[in-house]
Amino acid sequence: MVNANQARRLVVLGTGGTIAGRATRANDNVGYVAGQVAVGDLVAMVPALAACPLDVEQVAQINSKDMVLGVWQALAAKVAEHLDRPEVAGVVITHGTDTIEETAFLLQTRLRPSKPVVLTCAMRPATALVPDGPQNLSDAVAVAMHPGARGVMVVCAGRIHDAIDVAKVHPYRTDPFDSGDAGDLGCVEEAQLRLFRPWPDAVRQGSHDHAGLQRLLAAASLPRVELIFSHANADGEVVRALLGHTAGAARLRGLVVAGTGNGTVHDDLLAALKQAEASGVEVVVASRCARGRVVPHAGQPLADSGGLSPVKARLALALQLLEV
Ligand code: SIN
């Protein structure tokens, strides 16, 4: 039997990032090394968390720009394992800001958890004069402990973002994320939540998308899907070069093109993309515009990303190709 108190246990998983970064000078917010401080020490920087029943585990210690399949697999397996523990109310993950939107997307689409999985981060290293990590971690815990919370979210600068919509939009500010047209999911004010829209989509507890998760965990590599841009003077040479790589796991399986405006693509690049399609490569178009989505219309020459940003469309296509 699990009593109500035990069911409020939280798990904090560390993966690195600036939140765990260390600089040689306290006033250096850019020349630091990410992924240095142990997640247990990050938790210890937030005195209020001492009263919270927490399990703390270091899954990785990386700069998230260097994210690889192996770390995603370890993290997804750990999250699924902890969510299955009846006494665990939710999971908080400390992560770098640079690819947090991809990790959040991966976890939401593979797990669709009925408990909260809250990724948090920082733009200033742990050694900064005024680090932002401790407040973000404290806010993430408030979200993960909130009754009824579910799904994968990113919490930063007092804002709660849905994993599907969140994107990093600024390289320096301590509030670097935006949820575009969808808007924030809510905010955290003095540990209180104010929700603006429903929690992310979830499936009943214990009925995770096991097949999709197992395929991800068993994969030796992700199918090769490259991301390219349409731009002035684009001539398709990059596509033809990619098509030249036909060997083994390096073989091109998919292409996402970040198109101009409403997903339009330079005619010369489009010709190369059609050649790729003809040779069996899946091609998807997203918009390179920072906001909005490709508005579908008759005669669209390429399949569109269904509103996903180019980086998320790339990951979505790789995961889809893993299924076939
Ligand atoms: C990283 O993504 O690991 C480094 C940058 C950051 O966390 O802001």
PDB file of C-alpha atoms in Angstrom, residues 140-247:
ATOM      1  CA  ALA A 140      10.142  22.867 -11.521  1.00  0.00           C
ATOM      2  CA  VAL A 141       9.606  21.027  -8.245  1.00  0.00           C
ATOM      3  CA  ALA A 142       6.498  23.153  -7.558  1.00  0.00           C
ATOM      4  CA  VAL A 143       5.096  22.113 -10.960  1.00  0.00           C
ATOM      5  CA  ALA A 144       5.985  18.441 -10.479  1.00  0.00           C
ATOM      6  CA  MET A 145       4.314  18.417  -7.037  1.00  0.00           C
ATOM      7  CA  HIS A 146       1.160  20.139  -8.251  1.00  0.00           C
ATOM      8  CA  PRO A 147      -1.895  17.887  -7.891  1.00  0.00           C
ATOM      9  CA  GLY A 148      -3.125  16.745 -11.298  1.00  0.00           C
ATOM     10  CA  ALA A 149       0.021  17.793 -13.154  1.00  0.00           C
ATOM     11  CA  ARG A 150       0.880  15.508 -16.066  1.00  0.00           C
ATOM     12  CA  GLY A 151       2.873  15.350 -19.269  1.00  0.00           C
ATOM     13  CA  VAL A 152       6.292  16.664 -20.232  1.00  0.00           C
ATOM     14  CA  MET A 153       7.009  20.346 -19.695  1.00  0.00           C
ATOM     15  CA  VAL A 154       9.894  22.798 -19.632  1.00  0.00           C
ATOM     16  CA  VAL A 155      10.001  25.253 -16.726  1.00  0.00           C
ATOM     17  CA  CYS A 156      12.285  28.276 -16.928  1.00  0.00           C
ATOM     18  CA  ALA A 157      12.087  31.889 -15.718  1.00  0.00           C
ATOM     19  CA  GLY A 158       8.751  31.284 -14.021  1.00  0.00           C
ATOM     20  CA  ARG A 159       7.143  30.080 -17.257  1.00  0.00           C
ATOM     21  CA  ILE A 160       5.730  26.624 -17.958  1.00  0.00           C
ATOM     22  CA  HIS A 161       5.993  25.421 -21.559  1.00  0.00           C
ATOM     23  CA  ASP A 162       4.432  22.396 -23.246  1.00  0.00           C
ATOM     24  CA  ALA A 163       7.087  20.017 -24.662  1.00  0.00           C
ATOM     25  CA  ILE A 164       5.524  20.143 -28.116  1.00  0.00           C
ATOM     26  CA  ASP A 165       5.494  23.933 -28.442  1.00  0.00           C
ATOM     27  CA  VAL A 166       8.592  25.105 -26.598  1.00  0.00           C
ATOM     28  CA  ALA A 167      11.541  26.543 -28.514  1.00  0.00           C
ATOM     29  CA  LYS A 168      14.685  28.342 -27.441  1.00  0.00           C
ATOM     30  CA  VAL A 169      14.446  31.798 -28.993  1.00  0.00           C
ATOM     31  CA  HIS A 170      17.262  33.746 -27.322  1.00  0.00           C
ATOM     32  CA  PRO A 171      20.936  32.795 -26.845  1.00  0.00           C
ATOM     33  CA  TYR A 172      21.617  34.865 -23.682  1.00  0.00           C
ATOM     34  CA  ARG A 173      18.556  36.058 -21.755  1.00  0.00           C
ATOM     35  CA  THR A 174      17.550  34.211 -18.600  1.00  0.00           C
ATOM     36  CA  ASP A 175      14.080  33.834 -20.159  1.00  0.00           C
ATOM     37  CA  PRO A 176      15.138  32.204 -23.451  1.00  0.00           C
ATOM     38  CA  PHE A 177      12.075  30.083 -24.322  1.00  0.00           C
ATOM     39  CA  ASP A 178       8.805  30.716 -26.059  1.00  0.00           C
ATOM     40  CA  SER A 179       5.805  28.579 -26.913  1.00  0.00           C
ATOM     41  CA  GLY A 180       4.926  30.505 -30.068  1.00  0.00           C
ATOM     42  CA  ASP A 181       1.300  30.855 -31.098  1.00  0.00           C
ATOM     43  CA  ALA A 182       0.223  28.169 -28.602  1.00  0.00           C
ATOM     44  CA  GLY A 183       1.323  30.344 -25.688  1.00  0.00           C
ATOM     45  CA  ASP A 184       2.685  29.298 -22.317  1.00  0.00           C
ATOM     46  CA  LEU A 185       0.993  26.502 -20.416  1.00  0.00           C
ATOM     47  CA  GLY A 186       1.126  28.568 -17.263  1.00  0.00           C
ATOM     48  CA  CYS A 187       3.419  30.270 -14.822  1.00  0.00           C
ATOM     49  CA  VAL A 188       4.871  29.754 -11.359  1.00  0.00           C
ATOM     50  CA  GLU A 189       4.514  32.653  -8.962  1.00  0.00           C
ATOM     51  CA  GLU A 190       5.952  32.213  -5.457  1.00  0.00           C
ATOM     52  CA  ALA A 191       5.617  28.433  -5.832  1.00  0.00           C
ATOM     53  CA  GLN A 192       1.952  28.829  -6.883  1.00  0.00           C
ATOM     54  CA  LEU A 193       0.848  27.690 -10.339  1.00  0.00           C
ATOM     55  CA  ARG A 194      -1.404  29.666 -12.628  1.00  0.00           C
ATOM     56  CA  LEU A 195      -2.487  27.564 -15.609  1.00  0.00           C
ATOM     57  CA  PHE A 196      -3.491  29.126 -18.914  1.00  0.00           C
ATOM     58  CA  ARG A 197      -4.366  25.938 -20.802  1.00  0.00           C
ATOM     59  CA  PRO A 198      -4.654  22.173 -20.189  1.00  0.00           C
ATOM     60  CA  TRP A 199      -1.750  19.946 -19.224  1.00  0.00           C
ATOM     61  CA  PRO A 200      -0.004  18.132 -22.118  1.00  0.00           C
ATOM     62  CA  ASP A 201      -1.754  15.147 -23.615  1.00  0.00           C
ATOM     63  CA  ALA A 202      -1.263  11.988 -21.512  1.00  0.00           C
ATOM     64  CA  VAL A 203      -2.207   8.340 -21.513  1.00  0.00           C
ATOM     65  CA  ARG A 204      -3.351   6.418 -18.470  1.00  0.00           C
ATOM     66  CA  GLN A 205      -0.568   5.549 -16.067  1.00  0.00           C
ATOM     67  CA  GLY A 206       1.122   2.262 -16.843  1.00  0.00           C
ATOM     68  CA  SER A 207       0.016   2.351 -20.473  1.00  0.00           C
ATOM     69  CA  HIS A 208       3.003   4.241 -21.860  1.00  0.00           C
ATOM     70  CA  ASP A 209       3.620   3.897 -25.546  1.00  0.00           C
ATOM     71  CA  HIS A 210       5.664   0.812 -24.692  1.00  0.00           C
ATOM     72  CA  ALA A 211       6.245  -0.316 -28.278  1.00  0.00           C
ATOM     73  CA  GLY A 212       7.614   3.096 -29.311  1.00  0.00           C
ATOM     74  CA  LEU A 213       9.688   3.379 -26.142  1.00  0.00           C
ATOM     75  CA  GLN A 214      11.086  -0.135 -26.500  1.00  0.00           C
ATOM     76  CA  ARG A 215      12.023   0.534 -30.131  1.00  0.00           C
ATOM     77  CA  LEU A 216      13.848   3.689 -29.047  1.00  0.00           C
ATOM     78  CA  LEU A 217      15.650   1.868 -26.243  1.00  0.00           C
ATOM     79  CA  ALA A 218      16.670  -0.993 -28.544  1.00  0.00           C
ATOM     80  CA  ALA A 219      17.895   1.200 -31.414  1.00  0.00           C
ATOM     81  CA  ALA A 220      21.596   1.088 -32.245  1.00  0.00           C
ATOM     82  CA  SER A 221      21.202   4.408 -34.041  1.00  0.00           C
ATOM     83  CA  LEU A 222      18.455   6.715 -35.216  1.00  0.00           C
ATOM     84  CA  PRO A 223      17.634   6.689 -38.929  1.00  0.00           C
ATOM     85  CA  ARG A 224      19.620   9.433 -40.638  1.00  0.00           C
ATOM     86  CA  VAL A 225      17.405  12.468 -41.141  1.00  0.00           C
ATOM     87  CA  GLU A 226      19.125  15.704 -42.118  1.00  0.00           C
ATOM     88  CA  LEU A 227      17.855  19.249 -41.733  1.00  0.00           C
ATOM     89  CA  ILE A 228      18.490  21.768 -44.480  1.00  0.00           C
ATOM     90  CA  PHE A 229      17.304  25.290 -45.225  1.00  0.00           C
ATOM     91  CA  SER A 230      15.813  26.855 -48.292  1.00  0.00           C
ATOM     92  CA  HIS A 231      17.395  30.255 -48.890  1.00  0.00           C
ATOM     93  CA  ALA A 232      18.402  32.623 -51.649  1.00  0.00           C
ATOM     94  CA  ASN A 233      20.617  30.817 -54.187  1.00  0.00           C
ATOM     95  CA  ALA A 234      19.820  27.370 -52.752  1.00  0.00           C
ATOM     96  CA  ASP A 235      20.727  24.969 -55.569  1.00  0.00           C
ATOM     97  CA  GLY A 236      20.132  21.465 -54.180  1.00  0.00           C
ATOM     98  CA  GLU A 237      23.819  20.483 -54.220  1.00  0.00           C
ATOM     99  CA  VAL A 238      23.661  19.617 -50.513  1.00  0.00           C
ATOM    100  CA  VAL A 239      20.799  17.194 -51.189  1.00  0.00           C
ATOM    101  CA  ARG A 240      22.677  15.528 -54.032  1.00  0.00           C
ATOM    102  CA  ALA A 241      25.770  15.221 -51.803  1.00  0.00           C
ATOM    103  CA  LEU A 242      23.681  13.603 -49.068  1.00  0.00           C
ATOM    104  CA  LEU A 243      22.147  11.190 -51.573  1.00  0.00           C
ATOM    105  CA  GLY A 244      25.682  10.103 -52.450  1.00  0.00           C
ATOM    106  CA  HIS A 245      26.044   8.582 -48.960  1.00  0.00           C
ATOM    107  CA  THR A 246      24.311   5.279 -49.412  1.00  0.00           C
ATOM    108  CA  ALA A 247      26.213   2.988 -47.058  1.00  0.00           C
TER     109      ALA A 247
END
